[in-house]
Amino acid sequence: MTTESSGDLATGEPAGASVPLVQLLTPDGERVEHPDYEFDGTDEDIRGFYRDLVLTRRVDAEGVALQRQGELGIWASLLGQEAAQVGSGRAMRPQDYAFPTYREHGVAMCRGVDPVRLLGLFRGADQGSWDAEKHNFHLYTIVIGAQTLHATGYAMGIQRDGAVGDDDGAAVIAYFGDGATSQGDVNEAFIWASVMNAPVVFFCQNNQWAISVPLERQTRIPIYQRAAGFGFPGVRVDGNDVLASYAVTKAALDNARTGNGPTLIEAYTYRMGAHTTTDDPTRYRVAAELDEWKAKDPVSRVRTYLERNDGAADEAFFAAVEVEADELATRIRRETQEMPSPEPTSFFDHVYVEDTPRLTRDREAYAAYLESFDADAAAVGGH
Amino acid sequence: MAPTTLGKALNMGLRKAMEDDPKVLIMGEDVGKLGGVFRITDGLQKDFGEDRVIDTPLAESGIIGTAIGLALRGYRPVCEIQFDGFVWPGYDQIVAQLAKMHYRSQGRLRLPVVVRIPFGGGIGAVEHHSESPEAYFAHTPGLRVVVCSNPVDSYFMIQQAIATDDPVIFFEPKRRYYEKGELDTSITPEPMFQARTVRPGTDLTLVAYGPMVKVALEAASAAEAEGRSLEVIDLRSLSPLDSDTVVASVRRTGRAVIVHEASTTLGIGAELAARVTEECFYSLESPVLRVGGFDTPYPPAKVEEEWLPDLDRVLDAVDRSFGF
């Protein structure tokens, strides 16, 4: 990796669009070599990635559609970021632990979280209903950057458990975006992870936009270069390349699990959709930019590779993935539509491990209050 | 005069303040080109430039902290916090720095900073987007805390807040941004740090602010049908808390119910109940009652309407007050 950045400051280009990045699969579907990183998997693994990418994209599209139809309150689309998420998610081992933002739907699926669970949060039925400890996938964090400190603390716990230092060690991966790098919490997480030598990988999906605010309002140097100032390595990877995202993340996680401390990965990608379904990107960015990134689509390049290499995948494979995606979409649509709303008194539950007397009293009083309407209605009906 | 939404009135008030005083700046996340996620600053960057309407990095502590520096240099920054639940990274700067600078400099340093916070629930949002954190700020000496509830107040109060030489935390009822009212910009506004009686009555004093003023007025109308005359007071200012207006009312009516979305315990209602009890003890016909959010974290959106005070819960409290 080079550390050329002066050109960016000289030209004023947005945080180093010209900086070299780790790429193992080009937008045209060509496998390429990199001196420091290689993809050590098989074509079968790549078929698996393709399936993950397609299913992730389909779930995301279903999320957008369900919001448009009023079934969800809001949806945060990951369109364009599938490879960064699937590559990094698949690089994790079972003992590793992920701390996501609210957009890591692809990572969630890699960790075995049923996507319906994600939709429940955006529907307003719950605030995160999956079992974080079962999946080693924390609840979504909406407040920007806060989870990077949680990830660092979790990694310190791994150290104290003696579960780090050899090839079977555990590591943590913290997801966040380019906007989050401006938050104090994220910078504090970098410092803590560095001085504690914590087994944590900071995985920044630089999708170029924090709602309407472009990258150049968050940084004047490429994000990965910030790591040097905190005292650990940083690397920029083509976030639209699932092979490179996998290889770079795997190396960083292995580095962490063997006791060699944190790494900052900048997955260079693009938020092809709106920030969320309530956002209108036409107010602040030009269509040409989107076209440019469409040519770097993370899914189509994998398909091109598989199609081009005889025997890597046949028509039946692609058709089967499509069928599976259709079935998944149908199921999550149905299960979302059928998802019950919580009982009103449920909001008194779990404020503390044990209810306070006041909470118990308030719950009972509120239940009686609600029942008084039923009684009134029955009385009216009886006359 | 024209029907104007509450959000548009804020936009107009900000524009007027920027026209009147070149030292007024706007800063926050997405406030520039996008005009804010609620479009409250729509068009201002285009007309006043990027030096005066600043799209900031995504860092709330940075927004408040640099606003303090700009204020020390003679500017009057108006900071937008995108949603109530995102203010906490900036809380340290607000409570430990912004609130105290005037005091510890023996009055030499003034910080005329306004922090705008869209607050409250009822919009079907995910967590951290529906909170009512006003009591945390009203508890902090050195901060002034106000809440607008209608387009007229929004237009004038934002200008009054900007003209105030103390820091002002300015709460905006986001669920009411799109509600319309007649706005005559030529009138002389009332002083900002005063409550207002928005509906006169004789039998019970109903106190609310921000998004709950509308609910309180609806409750008063419903109660009228049952022969009860409710006086509705819009507090408007939470710090200083204009309890005199409330006390004067309760001395006449003998009953008080206080409504807010924030969790009930240690909320604005608690302070007001204490003051009313102290000053109206011999006038009270019943205890001062509170209707607030329950003492739980804000719930998932599917049950927020059950969690939030509504017409029925206010009328239920009114019934209980008359039942003593």
Short mmCIF file of N, CA and C in Angstrom, two decimals, chain B residues 19-93:
data_model
loop_
_atom_site.label_atom_id
_atom_site.label_comp_id
_atom_site.label_asym_id
_atom_site.label_seq_id
_atom_site.Cartn_x
_atom_site.Cartn_y
_atom_site.Cartn_z
N GLU B 19 -31.33 38.37 8.13
CA GLU B 19 -31.37 39.67 7.44
C GLU B 19 -31.07 40.81 8.39
N ASP B 20 -31.60 40.69 9.61
CA ASP B 20 -31.47 41.78 10.59
C ASP B 20 -30.08 41.89 11.19
N ASP B 21 -29.38 40.77 11.27
CA ASP B 21 -28.09 40.77 11.98
C ASP B 21 -27.09 39.89 11.23
N PRO B 22 -26.08 40.50 10.63
CA PRO B 22 -25.11 39.71 9.86
C PRO B 22 -24.27 38.76 10.71
N LYS B 23 -24.36 38.90 12.02
CA LYS B 23 -23.60 38.01 12.89
C LYS B 23 -24.32 36.67 13.12
N VAL B 24 -25.56 36.59 12.69
CA VAL B 24 -26.31 35.35 12.90
C VAL B 24 -25.82 34.28 11.91
N LEU B 25 -25.46 33.13 12.45
CA LEU B 25 -25.02 32.00 11.64
C LEU B 25 -25.94 30.81 11.92
N ILE B 26 -26.03 29.93 10.94
CA ILE B 26 -26.74 28.67 11.15
C ILE B 26 -25.75 27.54 10.92
N MET B 27 -25.78 26.57 11.82
CA MET B 27 -24.85 25.44 11.66
C MET B 27 -25.50 24.14 12.13
N GLY B 28 -25.14 23.07 11.44
CA GLY B 28 -25.71 21.78 11.81
C GLY B 28 -25.53 20.79 10.69
N GLU B 29 -26.01 19.57 10.94
CA GLU B 29 -25.87 18.50 9.97
C GLU B 29 -26.98 18.61 8.91
N ASP B 30 -26.61 18.73 7.67
CA ASP B 30 -27.56 18.77 6.54
C ASP B 30 -28.38 20.05 6.48
N VAL B 31 -27.97 21.11 7.17
CA VAL B 31 -28.78 22.33 7.17
C VAL B 31 -28.60 23.16 5.89
N GLY B 32 -27.54 22.87 5.13
CA GLY B 32 -27.23 23.70 3.99
C GLY B 32 -28.00 23.34 2.74
N LYS B 33 -27.36 22.58 1.89
CA LYS B 33 -27.96 22.27 0.60
C LYS B 33 -29.32 21.58 0.76
N LEU B 34 -29.38 20.65 1.71
CA LEU B 34 -30.64 19.92 1.92
C LEU B 34 -31.69 20.79 2.60
N GLY B 35 -31.25 21.77 3.37
CA GLY B 35 -32.20 22.60 4.12
C GLY B 35 -32.69 21.93 5.39
N GLY B 36 -31.90 20.97 5.88
CA GLY B 36 -32.30 20.25 7.10
C GLY B 36 -33.24 19.11 6.78
N VAL B 37 -33.23 18.08 7.60
CA VAL B 37 -34.09 16.93 7.29
C VAL B 37 -35.57 17.31 7.39
N PHE B 38 -35.88 18.36 8.13
CA PHE B 38 -37.27 18.85 8.18
C PHE B 38 -37.45 20.12 7.34
N ARG B 39 -36.40 20.51 6.62
CA ARG B 39 -36.45 21.67 5.71
C ARG B 39 -36.66 22.99 6.46
N ILE B 40 -36.28 23.05 7.73
CA ILE B 40 -36.47 24.29 8.49
C ILE B 40 -35.50 25.37 8.00
N THR B 41 -34.36 24.96 7.47
CA THR B 41 -33.40 25.95 6.97
C THR B 41 -33.40 26.00 5.44
N ASP B 42 -34.47 25.55 4.86
CA ASP B 42 -34.57 25.48 3.39
C ASP B 42 -34.29 26.83 2.74
N GLY B 43 -33.38 26.83 1.78
CA GLY B 43 -33.11 28.03 0.98
C GLY B 43 -32.18 29.03 1.63
N LEU B 44 -31.83 28.82 2.89
CA LEU B 44 -31.03 29.84 3.58
C LEU B 44 -29.57 29.84 3.12
N GLN B 45 -29.01 28.66 2.89
CA GLN B 45 -27.64 28.63 2.40
C GLN B 45 -27.54 29.26 1.02
N LYS B 46 -28.53 28.99 0.21
CA LYS B 46 -28.55 29.54 -1.15
C LYS B 46 -28.54 31.07 -1.09
N ASP B 47 -29.27 31.65 -0.17
CA ASP B 47 -29.40 33.09 -0.12
C ASP B 47 -28.37 33.78 0.76
N PHE B 48 -27.83 33.08 1.76
CA PHE B 48 -26.90 33.74 2.68
C PHE B 48 -25.48 33.19 2.56
N GLY B 49 -25.30 32.14 1.78
CA GLY B 49 -23.95 31.64 1.54
C GLY B 49 -23.48 30.60 2.54
N GLU B 50 -22.41 29.92 2.14
CA GLU B 50 -21.92 28.81 2.96
C GLU B 50 -21.18 29.28 4.21
N ASP B 51 -20.77 30.54 4.25
CA ASP B 51 -20.12 31.04 5.45
C ASP B 51 -21.12 31.29 6.57
N ARG B 52 -22.36 31.53 6.19
CA ARG B 52 -23.36 31.82 7.23
C ARG B 52 -24.30 30.66 7.49
N VAL B 53 -24.38 29.73 6.56
CA VAL B 53 -25.20 28.53 6.78
C VAL B 53 -24.27 27.34 6.54
N ILE B 54 -23.83 26.76 7.64
CA ILE B 54 -22.69 25.84 7.61
C ILE B 54 -23.15 24.39 7.74
N ASP B 55 -22.92 23.61 6.70
CA ASP B 55 -23.06 22.17 6.81
C ASP B 55 -21.87 21.66 7.62
N THR B 56 -22.12 21.18 8.80
CA THR B 56 -21.01 20.79 9.68
C THR B 56 -20.63 19.33 9.47
N PRO B 57 -19.43 18.97 9.90
CA PRO B 57 -19.14 17.54 10.05
C PRO B 57 -20.16 16.90 11.00
N LEU B 58 -20.22 15.58 10.93
CA LEU B 58 -21.23 14.86 11.71
C LEU B 58 -20.73 14.68 13.14
N ALA B 59 -20.88 15.71 13.96
CA ALA B 59 -20.31 15.69 15.31
C ALA B 59 -21.02 16.74 16.17
N GLU B 60 -21.91 16.28 17.04
CA GLU B 60 -22.72 17.23 17.80
C GLU B 60 -21.90 17.98 18.84
N SER B 61 -20.96 17.30 19.48
CA SER B 61 -20.10 18.01 20.41
C SER B 61 -19.32 19.10 19.67
N GLY B 62 -18.92 18.79 18.46
CA GLY B 62 -18.23 19.77 17.63
C GLY B 62 -19.13 20.94 17.27
N ILE B 63 -20.38 20.66 16.98
CA ILE B 63 -21.31 21.74 16.62
C ILE B 63 -21.44 22.73 17.77
N ILE B 64 -21.71 22.21 18.97
CA ILE B 64 -21.92 23.10 20.12
C ILE B 64 -20.59 23.76 20.53
N GLY B 65 -19.54 22.98 20.55
CA GLY B 65 -18.25 23.52 20.99
C GLY B 65 -17.74 24.63 20.09
N THR B 66 -17.87 24.44 18.78
CA THR B 66 -17.40 25.50 17.88
C THR B 66 -18.36 26.69 17.89
N ALA B 67 -19.63 26.41 18.16
CA ALA B 67 -20.57 27.54 18.29
C ALA B 67 -20.18 28.42 19.47
N ILE B 68 -19.72 27.80 20.52
CA ILE B 68 -19.24 28.57 21.68
C ILE B 68 -18.07 29.46 21.26
N GLY B 69 -17.15 28.89 20.49
CA GLY B 69 -16.01 29.69 20.02
C GLY B 69 -16.44 30.82 19.11
N LEU B 70 -17.38 30.53 18.22
CA LEU B 70 -17.89 31.58 17.33
C LEU B 70 -18.59 32.68 18.13
N ALA B 71 -19.32 32.27 19.16
CA ALA B 71 -20.00 33.26 19.99
C ALA B 71 -18.99 34.12 20.75
N LEU B 72 -17.91 33.51 21.20
CA LEU B 72 -16.86 34.29 21.88
C LEU B 72 -16.26 35.33 20.93
N ARG B 73 -16.31 35.01 19.65
CA ARG B 73 -15.77 35.92 18.63
C ARG B 73 -16.82 36.92 18.14
N GLY B 74 -18.01 36.88 18.72
CA GLY B 74 -19.01 37.90 18.40
C GLY B 74 -20.13 37.46 17.49
N TYR B 75 -20.14 36.19 17.13
CA TYR B 75 -21.23 35.70 16.28
C TYR B 75 -22.39 35.19 17.12
N ARG B 76 -23.51 35.00 16.46
CA ARG B 76 -24.70 34.47 17.14
C ARG B 76 -25.12 33.19 16.43
N PRO B 77 -24.49 32.08 16.79
CA PRO B 77 -24.78 30.82 16.09
C PRO B 77 -26.13 30.23 16.49
N VAL B 78 -26.81 29.72 15.50
CA VAL B 78 -28.04 28.96 15.72
C VAL B 78 -27.73 27.53 15.30
N CYS B 79 -27.63 26.64 16.28
CA CYS B 79 -27.25 25.26 16.00
C CYS B 79 -28.50 24.41 15.83
N GLU B 80 -28.48 23.57 14.82
CA GLU B 80 -29.57 22.60 14.70
C GLU B 80 -29.06 21.23 15.13
N ILE B 81 -29.75 20.65 16.10
CA ILE B 81 -29.54 19.24 16.42
C ILE B 81 -30.61 18.48 15.65
N GLN B 82 -30.18 17.49 14.85
CA GLN B 82 -31.11 16.92 13.87
C GLN B 82 -32.35 16.28 14.50
N PHE B 83 -32.13 15.55 15.58
CA PHE B 83 -33.23 14.94 16.33
C PHE B 83 -32.87 14.99 17.81
N ASP B 84 -33.92 15.08 18.64
CA ASP B 84 -33.76 15.10 20.09
C ASP B 84 -32.75 14.09 20.62
N GLY B 85 -32.84 12.85 20.12
CA GLY B 85 -32.00 11.79 20.67
C GLY B 85 -30.54 11.87 20.24
N PHE B 86 -30.22 12.84 19.39
CA PHE B 86 -28.83 12.99 18.94
C PHE B 86 -28.10 14.11 19.67
N VAL B 87 -28.76 14.71 20.66
CA VAL B 87 -28.14 15.86 21.33
C VAL B 87 -27.08 15.42 22.33
N TRP B 88 -27.12 14.15 22.73
CA TRP B 88 -26.27 13.76 23.86
C TRP B 88 -24.78 13.86 23.61
N PRO B 89 -24.26 13.59 22.44
CA PRO B 89 -22.82 13.85 22.26
C PRO B 89 -22.47 15.32 22.48
N GLY B 90 -23.43 16.21 22.33
CA GLY B 90 -23.19 17.63 22.57
C GLY B 90 -23.58 18.08 23.97
N TYR B 91 -24.09 17.16 24.76
CA TYR B 91 -24.62 17.52 26.09
C TYR B 91 -23.53 18.08 27.00
N ASP B 92 -22.37 17.48 26.95
CA ASP B 92 -21.27 17.97 27.78
C ASP B 92 -20.96 19.42 27.45
N GLN B 93 -20.86 19.74 26.18
CA GLN B 93 -20.57 21.11 25.79
C GLN B 93 -21.69 22.06 26.22
#
